XYZ file of C-alpha atoms in Angstrom:
430
model
C 58.790 1.632 16.663
C 57.045 -1.728 16.410
C 53.891 -2.369 18.403
C 54.206 -5.492 20.525
C 50.522 -6.458 20.705
C 49.821 -8.640 17.677
C 47.089 -8.049 15.132
C 44.818 -11.093 15.190
C 43.772 -12.818 11.982
C 40.900 -15.292 11.509
C 41.249 -17.601 8.523
C 38.061 -18.957 6.943
C 38.985 -21.978 4.863
C 42.132 -24.054 4.872
C 42.201 -25.693 1.465
C 44.771 -25.163 -1.280
C 44.867 -21.391 -0.788
C 44.099 -21.186 2.929
C 46.836 -23.638 3.880
C 49.355 -21.567 1.902
C 48.189 -18.380 3.633
C 48.736 -20.029 7.015
C 52.141 -21.374 5.974
C 53.395 -18.001 4.740
C 52.091 -16.244 7.853
C 54.153 -18.662 9.924
C 57.349 -18.918 7.909
C 57.522 -15.194 7.080
C 56.260 -13.947 10.424
C 59.253 -11.718 11.179
C 59.257 -10.113 7.737
C 55.503 -9.512 7.861
C 55.804 -7.923 11.294
C 58.580 -5.617 10.070
C 56.566 -4.560 7.026
C 53.374 -3.993 8.983
C 54.812 -2.488 12.153
C 53.293 -5.120 14.436
C 53.222 -8.910 14.669
C 50.331 -10.769 13.043
C 48.890 -13.762 14.846
C 46.742 -16.525 13.382
C 43.965 -16.551 15.978
C 41.683 -19.208 14.503
C 41.065 -21.349 11.435
C 37.519 -22.310 10.436
C 37.207 -25.572 8.496
C 34.572 -28.158 7.593
C 36.634 -31.240 8.487
C 38.472 -30.661 11.765
C 39.942 -34.178 11.867
C 42.105 -33.595 8.808
C 45.795 -33.169 9.606
C 47.012 -29.677 8.656
C 50.768 -29.445 8.737
C 52.105 -26.381 10.521
C 48.767 -25.353 12.056
C 48.184 -25.674 15.801
C 45.167 -28.014 16.158
C 43.866 -25.850 19.007
C 43.232 -23.055 16.468
C 40.980 -25.198 14.288
C 37.208 -24.827 14.634
C 34.065 -25.697 12.701
C 32.204 -22.701 14.119
C 33.158 -19.969 11.664
C 30.413 -17.672 12.931
C 31.706 -17.717 16.494
C 35.229 -17.085 15.226
C 34.355 -13.913 13.292
C 32.184 -12.640 16.152
C 34.870 -12.901 18.808
C 35.428 -9.159 18.892
C 39.220 -9.343 19.221
C 39.776 -10.265 15.546
C 41.390 -7.507 13.502
C 41.244 -9.098 10.052
C 39.173 -11.942 8.612
C 40.678 -13.725 5.598
C 37.912 -15.452 3.620
C 39.013 -18.150 1.147
C 36.076 -20.562 1.355
C 34.414 -19.299 -1.832
C 30.777 -19.456 -2.874
C 27.928 -17.170 -1.851
C 26.848 -18.602 1.484
C 27.996 -18.857 4.216
C 30.749 -16.493 2.993
C 28.395 -13.510 2.622
C 26.952 -13.879 6.135
C 30.386 -14.427 7.664
C 31.833 -11.318 6.011
C 28.844 -9.247 7.168
C 29.316 -10.551 10.704
C 33.024 -9.734 10.571
C 32.289 -6.107 9.696
C 29.633 -5.852 12.408
C 32.111 -7.074 15.016
C 34.898 -4.674 14.098
C 37.078 -6.662 11.691
C 38.305 -5.786 8.220
C 38.123 -8.419 5.488
C 40.474 -9.840 2.857
C 38.669 -12.076 0.368
C 39.442 -14.129 -2.735
C 35.748 -14.695 -3.468
C 35.107 -13.592 -7.056
C 31.607 -15.050 -7.256
C 30.402 -13.203 -4.159
C 32.066 -9.926 -5.110
C 30.614 -10.059 -8.638
C 27.144 -10.669 -7.257
C 27.076 -8.541 -4.091
C 30.131 -6.295 -4.252
C 28.124 -3.088 -3.771
C 26.447 -4.380 -0.608
C 29.740 -5.644 0.807
C 31.451 -2.304 0.156
C 28.549 -0.487 1.809
C 28.802 -2.718 4.870
C 32.562 -2.149 5.095
C 32.090 1.619 4.889
C 29.296 1.586 7.468
C 31.590 -0.107 9.970
C 34.725 1.874 9.043
C 36.461 -1.272 7.830
C 38.464 -2.396 4.797
C 37.407 -4.818 2.084
C 40.364 -5.942 -0.062
C 40.239 -8.649 -2.772
C 43.314 -8.652 -4.991
C 43.264 -12.461 -5.108
C 39.737 -12.590 -6.531
C 40.672 -11.838 -10.139
C 44.069 -13.014 -11.345
C 45.900 -14.928 -8.639
C 49.331 -13.476 -7.951
C 49.057 -10.782 -10.646
C 48.779 -7.283 -9.120
C 45.747 -5.938 -10.956
C 43.035 -4.677 -8.589
C 45.348 -2.276 -6.760
C 46.878 -0.801 -9.953
C 43.390 -0.188 -11.362
C 42.021 1.146 -8.088
C 45.026 3.207 -7.014
C 47.863 3.534 -9.544
C 45.504 4.445 -12.415
C 43.083 6.453 -10.266
C 44.166 9.638 -12.051
C 43.804 8.170 -15.530
C 40.827 7.255 -17.731
C 40.700 3.540 -18.517
C 39.029 2.777 -21.843
C 39.477 -0.971 -22.207
C 40.478 -4.023 -20.223
C 41.167 -7.125 -22.312
C 42.415 -10.267 -20.659
C 42.932 -13.973 -20.198
C 41.707 -14.489 -16.642
C 41.197 -18.248 -16.451
C 44.183 -20.584 -16.506
C 42.220 -23.767 -17.179
C 40.709 -22.515 -20.419
C 43.975 -20.994 -21.571
C 45.756 -24.306 -21.016
C 43.117 -26.160 -23.047
C 43.104 -23.673 -25.921
C 46.898 -23.483 -25.950
C 47.073 -27.280 -26.163
C 44.576 -27.305 -29.034
C 46.612 -24.642 -30.818
C 50.045 -26.202 -30.351
C 49.162 -29.877 -30.934
C 46.039 -29.864 -33.077
C 44.145 -31.734 -30.358
C 40.370 -31.580 -30.119
C 38.588 -29.938 -27.195
C 37.864 -33.134 -25.258
C 41.402 -34.462 -25.648
C 42.859 -31.185 -24.367
C 40.371 -31.092 -21.477
C 41.302 -34.656 -20.476
C 44.963 -33.668 -20.318
C 44.166 -30.562 -18.268
C 42.195 -32.708 -15.830
C 44.979 -35.286 -15.545
C 47.504 -32.538 -14.770
C 45.256 -30.916 -12.166
C 44.535 -27.753 -14.170
C 40.848 -28.618 -14.560
C 38.364 -29.616 -11.864
C 36.426 -32.876 -12.051
C 33.485 -30.666 -13.044
C 35.054 -27.964 -15.248
C 31.779 -26.168 -16.024
C 32.600 -22.937 -14.178
C 35.793 -22.592 -16.200
C 34.954 -23.844 -19.690
C 31.502 -22.215 -19.805
C 32.989 -18.861 -18.793
C 31.307 -18.379 -15.401
C 34.624 -17.895 -13.602
C 35.893 -15.382 -16.154
C 32.552 -13.538 -16.182
C 32.701 -12.944 -12.426
C 36.207 -11.542 -12.817
C 35.078 -9.355 -15.732
C 32.325 -7.858 -13.563
C 34.848 -6.931 -10.868
C 37.337 -5.483 -13.354
C 34.708 -3.441 -15.202
C 33.340 -1.977 -11.984
C 36.759 -0.803 -10.848
C 38.026 0.339 -14.246
C 34.967 2.411 -15.119
C 33.871 3.552 -11.631
C 30.449 1.980 -12.123
C 28.543 -0.886 -10.577
C 28.723 -4.001 -12.723
C 27.169 -7.262 -11.563
C 27.637 -10.766 -12.891
C 24.242 -10.599 -14.622
C 25.504 -7.617 -16.649
C 28.274 -9.662 -18.266
C 27.646 -11.427 -21.572
C 29.016 -14.971 -21.294
C 29.832 -17.564 -23.911
C 31.814 -20.729 -23.172
C 34.542 -22.363 -25.234
C 33.261 -25.940 -25.515
C 32.273 -25.469 -29.170
C 35.744 -24.350 -30.293
C 37.143 -26.915 -32.732
C 40.417 -27.855 -34.346
C 38.960 -26.465 -37.576
C 38.536 -23.070 -35.872
C 42.233 -23.098 -34.999
C 43.153 -23.950 -38.577
C 41.099 -20.985 -39.770
C 42.699 -18.772 -37.150
C 46.191 -19.756 -38.275
C 45.309 -18.927 -41.873
C 44.476 -15.417 -40.642
C 47.648 -15.130 -38.565
C 45.656 -15.516 -35.343
C 45.129 -17.837 -32.397
C 42.068 -18.338 -30.191
C 41.730 -17.279 -26.548
C 38.842 -17.094 -24.097
C 38.823 -13.364 -23.379
C 37.259 -11.147 -20.755
C 36.627 -7.776 -22.416
C 35.459 -4.665 -20.594
C 35.294 -1.478 -22.613
C 33.937 2.024 -22.686
C 31.710 2.994 -25.628
C 33.239 5.380 -28.144
C 30.917 8.181 -26.997
C 31.833 7.459 -23.361
C 28.204 7.144 -22.340
C 28.084 3.427 -21.557
C 30.203 0.348 -20.984
C 30.109 -3.318 -21.951
C 31.484 -6.429 -20.270
C 31.712 -9.775 -22.004
C 33.445 -13.161 -21.984
C 33.739 -15.333 -25.082
C 36.259 -17.133 -27.320
C 37.869 -14.866 -29.889
C 40.518 -14.912 -32.560
C 43.401 -12.623 -31.685
C 46.347 -11.685 -33.943
C 49.628 -13.432 -33.197
C 51.200 -9.985 -33.012
C 49.116 -9.059 -29.965
C 50.879 -9.588 -26.590
C 48.027 -11.771 -25.303
C 48.566 -14.267 -28.122
C 51.858 -15.399 -26.561
C 50.337 -16.220 -23.161
C 50.785 -19.976 -22.884
C 49.692 -22.786 -20.608
C 47.762 -21.928 -17.455
C 49.058 -18.369 -17.223
C 46.879 -15.256 -17.092
C 47.442 -11.826 -18.611
C 45.424 -8.618 -18.694
C 45.917 -5.807 -21.192
C 44.784 -2.341 -20.049
C 44.341 0.637 -22.365
C 43.970 4.145 -20.906
C 44.231 7.762 -22.012
C 47.431 8.847 -20.279
C 49.402 5.659 -19.658
C 48.561 4.051 -22.998
C 48.848 0.273 -23.066
C 49.836 -1.779 -20.031
C 50.064 -5.541 -19.638
C 49.943 -7.544 -16.408
C 51.140 -11.158 -16.669
C 51.714 -14.101 -14.354
C 50.255 -17.206 -12.687
C 46.548 -16.631 -12.254
C 45.708 -19.506 -9.917
C 47.197 -22.054 -7.530
C 47.755 -22.100 -3.798
C 51.001 -20.169 -3.448
C 50.344 -17.518 -6.153
C 46.854 -16.763 -4.819
C 48.122 -16.734 -1.241
C 50.718 -14.168 -2.301
C 47.923 -11.793 -3.327
C 46.023 -12.510 -0.102
C 49.090 -11.731 2.008
C 49.688 -8.514 0.088
C 46.171 -7.407 0.995
C 46.675 -8.558 4.581
C 49.752 -6.364 4.951
C 47.889 -3.346 3.536
C 44.845 -3.871 5.753
C 46.954 -4.389 8.879
C 48.858 -1.172 8.173
C 45.536 0.638 7.901
C 44.424 -0.819 11.239
C 47.549 0.484 12.928
C 47.145 3.976 11.483
C 43.406 4.133 12.168
C 42.637 4.596 8.473
C 40.904 2.651 5.734
C 41.950 2.131 2.150
C 39.991 2.867 -1.041
C 36.394 1.696 -0.992
C 33.930 1.367 -3.834
C 34.163 4.019 -6.545
C 30.908 4.009 -8.507
C 30.447 7.727 -9.047
C 30.354 7.457 -12.868
C 27.313 5.147 -12.748
C 27.679 4.303 -16.431
C 24.969 2.018 -17.821
C 26.009 -1.412 -19.048
C 24.930 -1.961 -22.662
C 23.848 -5.310 -24.011
C 25.845 -7.483 -26.375
C 23.894 -6.153 -29.357
C 25.705 -2.827 -28.999
C 29.190 -4.349 -29.138
C 31.139 -3.535 -32.297
C 33.931 -5.843 -33.468
C 35.105 -7.947 -36.422
C 33.695 -11.398 -37.168
C 34.896 -14.633 -38.740
C 31.979 -16.625 -40.195
C 32.326 -20.083 -41.731
C 29.437 -21.217 -43.964
C 28.671 -24.553 -45.614
C 27.275 -23.704 -49.050
C 26.376 -25.272 -52.362
C 29.292 -25.296 -54.809
C 27.679 -23.534 -57.726
C 27.831 -20.138 -59.493
C 26.187 -17.152 -57.801
C 26.519 -18.331 -54.203
C 29.139 -15.754 -53.282
C 27.044 -12.973 -54.822
C 23.987 -14.043 -52.816
C 25.952 -14.136 -49.567
C 27.590 -10.778 -50.224
C 24.165 -9.231 -50.932
C 22.860 -10.382 -47.542
C 25.823 -8.827 -45.760
C 25.291 -5.565 -47.661
C 21.573 -5.494 -46.851
C 22.407 -5.570 -43.138
C 25.117 -2.938 -43.401
C 27.949 -5.356 -42.622
C 31.084 -4.681 -44.657
C 33.139 -7.676 -45.817
C 36.916 -7.582 -45.431
C 37.934 -10.910 -46.988
C 36.270 -14.014 -48.455
C 37.772 -17.466 -48.957
C 35.940 -20.297 -50.767
C 36.860 -23.943 -51.199
C 34.706 -26.700 -52.634
C 34.228 -29.874 -54.612
C 31.547 -32.462 -55.402
C 28.767 -29.920 -55.082
C 29.625 -28.739 -51.566
C 31.802 -25.823 -50.475
C 33.074 -23.923 -47.473
C 32.827 -20.148 -47.518
C 34.776 -18.155 -44.927
C 33.867 -14.485 -44.525
C 35.801 -12.014 -42.376
C 34.011 -8.732 -41.776
C 35.088 -5.233 -40.952
C 33.830 -3.914 -37.617
C 30.093 -4.401 -37.148
C 27.644 -4.480 -34.268
C 26.595 -7.789 -32.790
C 22.973 -6.935 -33.552
C 23.643 -6.353 -37.257
C 25.724 -9.517 -37.483
C 22.946 -11.545 -35.836
C 20.467 -10.222 -38.416
C 22.885 -11.123 -41.185
C 23.261 -14.700 -39.987
C 19.500 -15.104 -39.622
C 19.033 -14.041 -43.255
C 21.865 -16.280 -44.438
C 20.164 -19.317 -42.911
C 17.155 -18.646 -45.149
C 19.160 -18.918 -48.374
C 18.663 -22.200 -50.242
C 22.340 -22.207 -51.170
C 23.518 -22.018 -47.529
C 23.566 -25.493 -46.006
C 24.528 -24.272 -42.536
C 26.592 -21.919 -40.423
C 29.613 -23.935 -39.290
C 31.032 -21.358 -36.871
C 30.960 -17.707 -35.882
C 33.832 -16.179 -33.954
C 34.711 -12.638 -33.026
C 38.097 -11.189 -33.968
C 39.567 -8.985 -31.198
C 42.775 -7.199 -30.339
C 43.157 -5.012 -33.399
């Protein structure tokens, strides 16, 4: 039997995502009510510019006083899609204190203060859901938090930023340089006017922190994630990748150490074999590859950004939270019982592709190989090309730690025959 009194929803933010949330709530109202067991009512919309015309939204619901809206006391669920740290953090805290549950898409806030937000939700017997914070429409948080709760996740490897994937895909498919591909992404609306958060890996790092925390039942903050942007990736890197049967992606990688005693979380460009499922992810799409003990390998794929896809994830959380309100229950909260330490990048073990500019004369290869051996880094393949006294030497290693590779490169720079290190890139997905 359906309850007639509606559940009241406060919407914080009415931009690209917020406007889609409001639209779907209106156009799918009957279906949402049937799925929840009660009607849902948009009770207020907090915005910065109240004079802007918002199609389909009753102007009487619009307010600039977000604090007053979340403190009303009759609000059942607050949907936060304004982003950033403040005022979002204070508004979410106020929502919990005044009896509301929260649905958020705020990756930056959750990566920085997720533990405190979960604690506040638990203290007030409320829900905190955030499926939309990581990969847009792709169901990922709930499968990790619920569907795989009985399994042991060992690795999460993914493309979690559509802007960077579009740029790298364009560089791969057309031979374009970084700036040319970025200009096209901007013209098509895939990149912001200031793309720093995307191309320098900040966006992906926040998502990696959230994923690692859930996957490994440990607290992982943004500061724990190693981050390296993709602005230095060149057309020459793609040519080298193709010669190895690889492409290049900006990857978020969260993994458990082989001894199970620690975890790492990192974001950086990497070569990945064309045979790996992530290599075929094109354009602005996202995909996340999960490896666990019992279920083996799983891949989640779809649009990772945009108004409608992200709103889909928000509405999915809204339905779940509203159902919990009706039953007097709460869903899964923070699971940090494992409390695994987060190791630094120096402990990460992977393969490397190193391109060196060297003198084209006898003995150079032997000198370089000796340096690798002295640092305990095993060489897989070597390729050398040169003329007119200059040469390019490409070395691909077997698996080695980041610390040992860094020592190797430092020693290589001291060789008279090494003119410079053109590029260093990790090789993942094998």
